[in-house]
């Protein structure tokens, strides 16, 4: 998991428009046009719902880095460099047999891989999954997904006795 092919085509300054489907761009534009959506996002941040869910995620995951699963970390760094990402986003591995991954967060998005992926994917396939998740950050999709999760959690909380 440590021998990477050299980056043949570093995608310097890639725009999400280069890879997004036209329908995806239309949906993102529709979400951007929703009045006061930015206010809802700010309100959710003020309620610390995102922070609570982030803490739940982090308590149930392992943060990947140069000293924790270094081969996976190096692979992720290769993806970030290839995509010329403007920042380095934290990478977490969640212990679950499900083969899935997602991004989460409004201001500081993180990438979470499910451990089931490591059992079934080879190196290039795993890099493709990580690139897909990082592209969600570049496109701003992690913002909308985070808001959706937080609204669902709030909806569930209001059904609790005494809320």
Short mmCIF file of N, CA, C and O in Angstrom, two decimals, residues 1 4 64 69 71-80 83 85 89-93 100-103 110-114 117-118 121-138:
data_model
loop_
_atom_site.label_atom_id
_atom_site.label_comp_id
_atom_site.label_asym_id
_atom_site.label_seq_id
_atom_site.Cartn_x
_atom_site.Cartn_y
_atom_site.Cartn_z
N UNK A 1 0.82 -1.20 0.00
CA UNK A 1 0.00 0.00 0.00
C UNK A 1 0.86 1.26 0.00
O UNK A 1 0.35 2.34 0.17
N UNK A 4 3.26 4.14 -4.83
CA UNK A 4 2.29 4.87 -5.62
C UNK A 4 2.89 5.20 -6.98
O UNK A 4 4.08 5.48 -7.09
N UNK A 64 -6.64 8.98 11.24
CA UNK A 64 -5.53 8.46 10.45
C UNK A 64 -4.49 9.57 10.30
O UNK A 64 -4.83 10.73 10.08
N UNK A 69 -1.83 4.10 10.97
CA UNK A 69 -2.06 3.57 9.62
C UNK A 69 -1.35 4.45 8.58
O UNK A 69 -1.97 5.07 7.72
N UNK A 71 0.39 3.92 5.92
CA UNK A 71 0.23 3.62 4.50
C UNK A 71 -1.08 4.21 3.96
O UNK A 71 -1.11 4.78 2.86
N UNK A 72 -2.15 4.10 4.74
CA UNK A 72 -3.42 4.70 4.35
C UNK A 72 -3.30 6.22 4.31
O UNK A 72 -3.81 6.88 3.40
N UNK A 73 -2.59 6.79 5.28
CA UNK A 73 -2.37 8.23 5.33
C UNK A 73 -1.59 8.69 4.09
O UNK A 73 -1.94 9.69 3.46
N UNK A 74 -0.56 7.97 3.71
CA UNK A 74 0.24 8.33 2.54
C UNK A 74 -0.61 8.26 1.27
O UNK A 74 -0.51 9.12 0.39
N UNK A 75 -1.47 7.27 1.19
CA UNK A 75 -2.37 7.14 0.05
C UNK A 75 -3.33 8.33 -0.03
O UNK A 75 -3.58 8.88 -1.10
N UNK A 76 -3.85 8.74 1.12
CA UNK A 76 -4.75 9.89 1.20
C UNK A 76 -4.01 11.18 0.80
O UNK A 76 -4.55 12.00 0.07
N UNK A 77 -2.79 11.33 1.26
CA UNK A 77 -1.99 12.50 0.89
C UNK A 77 -1.77 12.55 -0.62
O UNK A 77 -1.78 13.62 -1.22
N UNK A 78 -1.58 11.38 -1.22
CA UNK A 78 -1.41 11.28 -2.67
C UNK A 78 -2.67 11.79 -3.38
O UNK A 78 -2.59 12.52 -4.37
N UNK A 79 -3.82 11.42 -2.86
CA UNK A 79 -5.10 11.88 -3.43
C UNK A 79 -5.22 13.39 -3.29
O UNK A 79 -5.57 14.09 -4.26
N UNK A 80 -4.94 13.93 -2.10
CA UNK A 80 -5.05 15.38 -1.89
C UNK A 80 -4.11 16.14 -2.82
O UNK A 80 -4.48 17.19 -3.35
N UNK A 83 -5.41 16.05 -6.50
CA UNK A 83 -6.56 16.94 -6.70
C UNK A 83 -6.25 18.39 -6.36
O UNK A 83 -7.13 19.24 -6.46
N UNK A 85 -5.88 19.97 -3.58
CA UNK A 85 -6.85 20.47 -2.61
C UNK A 85 -6.29 21.66 -1.85
O UNK A 85 -5.10 21.70 -1.54
N UNK A 89 -7.62 17.83 4.90
CA UNK A 89 -8.80 17.49 5.69
C UNK A 89 -8.51 16.23 6.50
O UNK A 89 -7.88 15.30 6.01
N UNK A 90 -8.98 16.22 7.73
CA UNK A 90 -8.74 15.07 8.59
C UNK A 90 -9.41 13.83 8.01
O UNK A 90 -10.48 13.90 7.40
N UNK A 91 -8.75 12.70 8.20
CA UNK A 91 -9.24 11.41 7.71
C UNK A 91 -9.44 10.49 8.91
O UNK A 91 -8.57 10.38 9.77
N UNK A 92 -10.61 9.84 8.97
CA UNK A 92 -10.94 8.93 10.06
C UNK A 92 -11.36 7.58 9.49
O UNK A 92 -11.91 7.50 8.39
N UNK A 93 -11.11 6.55 10.27
CA UNK A 93 -11.53 5.20 9.92
C UNK A 93 -12.48 4.72 11.01
O UNK A 93 -12.11 4.68 12.19
N UNK A 100 -18.44 1.75 3.04
CA UNK A 100 -18.99 3.07 2.77
C UNK A 100 -17.98 4.13 3.19
O UNK A 100 -16.98 3.83 3.85
N UNK A 101 -18.26 5.36 2.82
CA UNK A 101 -17.44 6.50 3.21
C UNK A 101 -18.32 7.74 3.10
O UNK A 101 -19.33 7.73 2.40
N UNK A 102 -17.93 8.80 3.81
CA UNK A 102 -18.69 10.04 3.72
C UNK A 102 -17.84 11.21 4.19
O UNK A 102 -16.81 11.03 4.82
N UNK A 103 -18.31 12.40 3.88
CA UNK A 103 -17.71 13.62 4.41
C UNK A 103 -18.72 14.24 5.36
O UNK A 103 -19.93 14.04 5.22
N UNK A 110 -14.51 16.70 7.38
CA UNK A 110 -13.65 15.54 7.60
C UNK A 110 -14.11 14.44 6.65
O UNK A 110 -15.25 14.43 6.19
N UNK A 111 -13.21 13.52 6.37
CA UNK A 111 -13.53 12.35 5.56
C UNK A 111 -13.52 11.14 6.49
O UNK A 111 -12.58 10.96 7.27
N UNK A 112 -14.58 10.33 6.41
CA UNK A 112 -14.69 9.13 7.23
C UNK A 112 -14.82 7.92 6.31
O UNK A 112 -15.71 7.87 5.46
N UNK A 113 -13.90 6.98 6.48
CA UNK A 113 -13.95 5.72 5.75
C UNK A 113 -14.46 4.64 6.69
O UNK A 113 -14.07 4.61 7.86
N UNK A 114 -15.29 3.76 6.19
CA UNK A 114 -15.71 2.60 6.97
C UNK A 114 -14.68 1.50 6.74
O UNK A 114 -14.20 1.30 5.62
N UNK A 117 -14.37 -1.07 3.76
CA UNK A 117 -13.74 -0.74 2.48
C UNK A 117 -12.35 -1.36 2.37
O UNK A 117 -11.93 -1.80 1.30
N UNK A 118 -11.62 -1.37 3.48
CA UNK A 118 -10.25 -1.87 3.46
C UNK A 118 -10.20 -3.37 3.16
O UNK A 118 -9.19 -3.86 2.66
N UNK A 121 -11.38 -3.44 -1.11
CA UNK A 121 -10.81 -2.61 -2.17
C UNK A 121 -9.29 -2.71 -2.22
O UNK A 121 -8.64 -2.79 -1.18
N UNK A 122 -8.75 -2.64 -3.43
CA UNK A 122 -7.30 -2.54 -3.54
C UNK A 122 -6.91 -1.06 -3.52
O UNK A 122 -7.77 -0.18 -3.41
N UNK A 123 -5.63 -0.79 -3.60
CA UNK A 123 -5.13 0.58 -3.46
C UNK A 123 -5.76 1.58 -4.42
O UNK A 123 -6.27 2.61 -3.98
N UNK A 124 -5.78 1.32 -5.73
CA UNK A 124 -6.39 2.30 -6.64
C UNK A 124 -7.88 2.51 -6.38
O UNK A 124 -8.39 3.63 -6.49
N UNK A 125 -8.58 1.45 -6.01
CA UNK A 125 -10.00 1.59 -5.72
C UNK A 125 -10.23 2.43 -4.46
O UNK A 125 -11.13 3.27 -4.42
N UNK A 126 -9.41 2.21 -3.46
CA UNK A 126 -9.53 2.98 -2.23
C UNK A 126 -9.21 4.45 -2.49
O UNK A 126 -9.87 5.35 -1.96
N UNK A 127 -8.21 4.71 -3.31
CA UNK A 127 -7.89 6.09 -3.67
C UNK A 127 -9.05 6.74 -4.42
O UNK A 127 -9.33 7.92 -4.23
N UNK A 128 -9.73 5.96 -5.26
CA UNK A 128 -10.89 6.50 -5.99
C UNK A 128 -11.99 6.90 -5.01
O UNK A 128 -12.63 7.95 -5.17
N UNK A 129 -12.22 6.08 -3.98
CA UNK A 129 -13.23 6.40 -2.97
C UNK A 129 -12.83 7.68 -2.22
O UNK A 129 -13.65 8.58 -2.02
N UNK A 130 -11.56 7.77 -1.82
CA UNK A 130 -11.11 8.96 -1.10
C UNK A 130 -11.21 10.20 -1.99
O UNK A 130 -11.62 11.27 -1.53
N UNK A 131 -10.86 10.06 -3.27
CA UNK A 131 -10.98 11.19 -4.20
C UNK A 131 -12.44 11.61 -4.35
O UNK A 131 -12.74 12.81 -4.40
N UNK A 132 -13.33 10.64 -4.40
CA UNK A 132 -14.76 10.94 -4.50
C UNK A 132 -15.22 11.75 -3.29
O UNK A 132 -15.93 12.76 -3.43
N UNK A 133 -14.80 11.34 -2.10
CA UNK A 133 -15.20 12.05 -0.88
C UNK A 133 -14.59 13.45 -0.83
O UNK A 133 -15.26 14.41 -0.45
N UNK A 134 -13.34 13.57 -1.21
CA UNK A 134 -12.69 14.88 -1.22
C UNK A 134 -13.37 15.79 -2.24
O UNK A 134 -13.53 17.00 -2.01
N UNK A 135 -13.80 15.23 -3.35
CA UNK A 135 -14.52 16.02 -4.36
C UNK A 135 -15.83 16.56 -3.79
O UNK A 135 -16.25 17.67 -4.17
N UNK A 136 -16.46 15.82 -2.88
CA UNK A 136 -17.67 16.35 -2.22
C UNK A 136 -17.33 17.63 -1.44
O UNK A 136 -18.11 18.57 -1.41
N UNK A 137 -16.17 17.65 -0.82
CA UNK A 137 -15.75 18.85 -0.09
C UNK A 137 -15.53 20.00 -1.06
O UNK A 137 -16.01 21.12 -0.86
N UNK A 138 -14.82 19.73 -2.16
CA UNK A 138 -14.53 20.75 -3.16
C UNK A 138 -15.82 21.32 -3.76
O UNK A 138 -15.91 22.51 -4.03
#
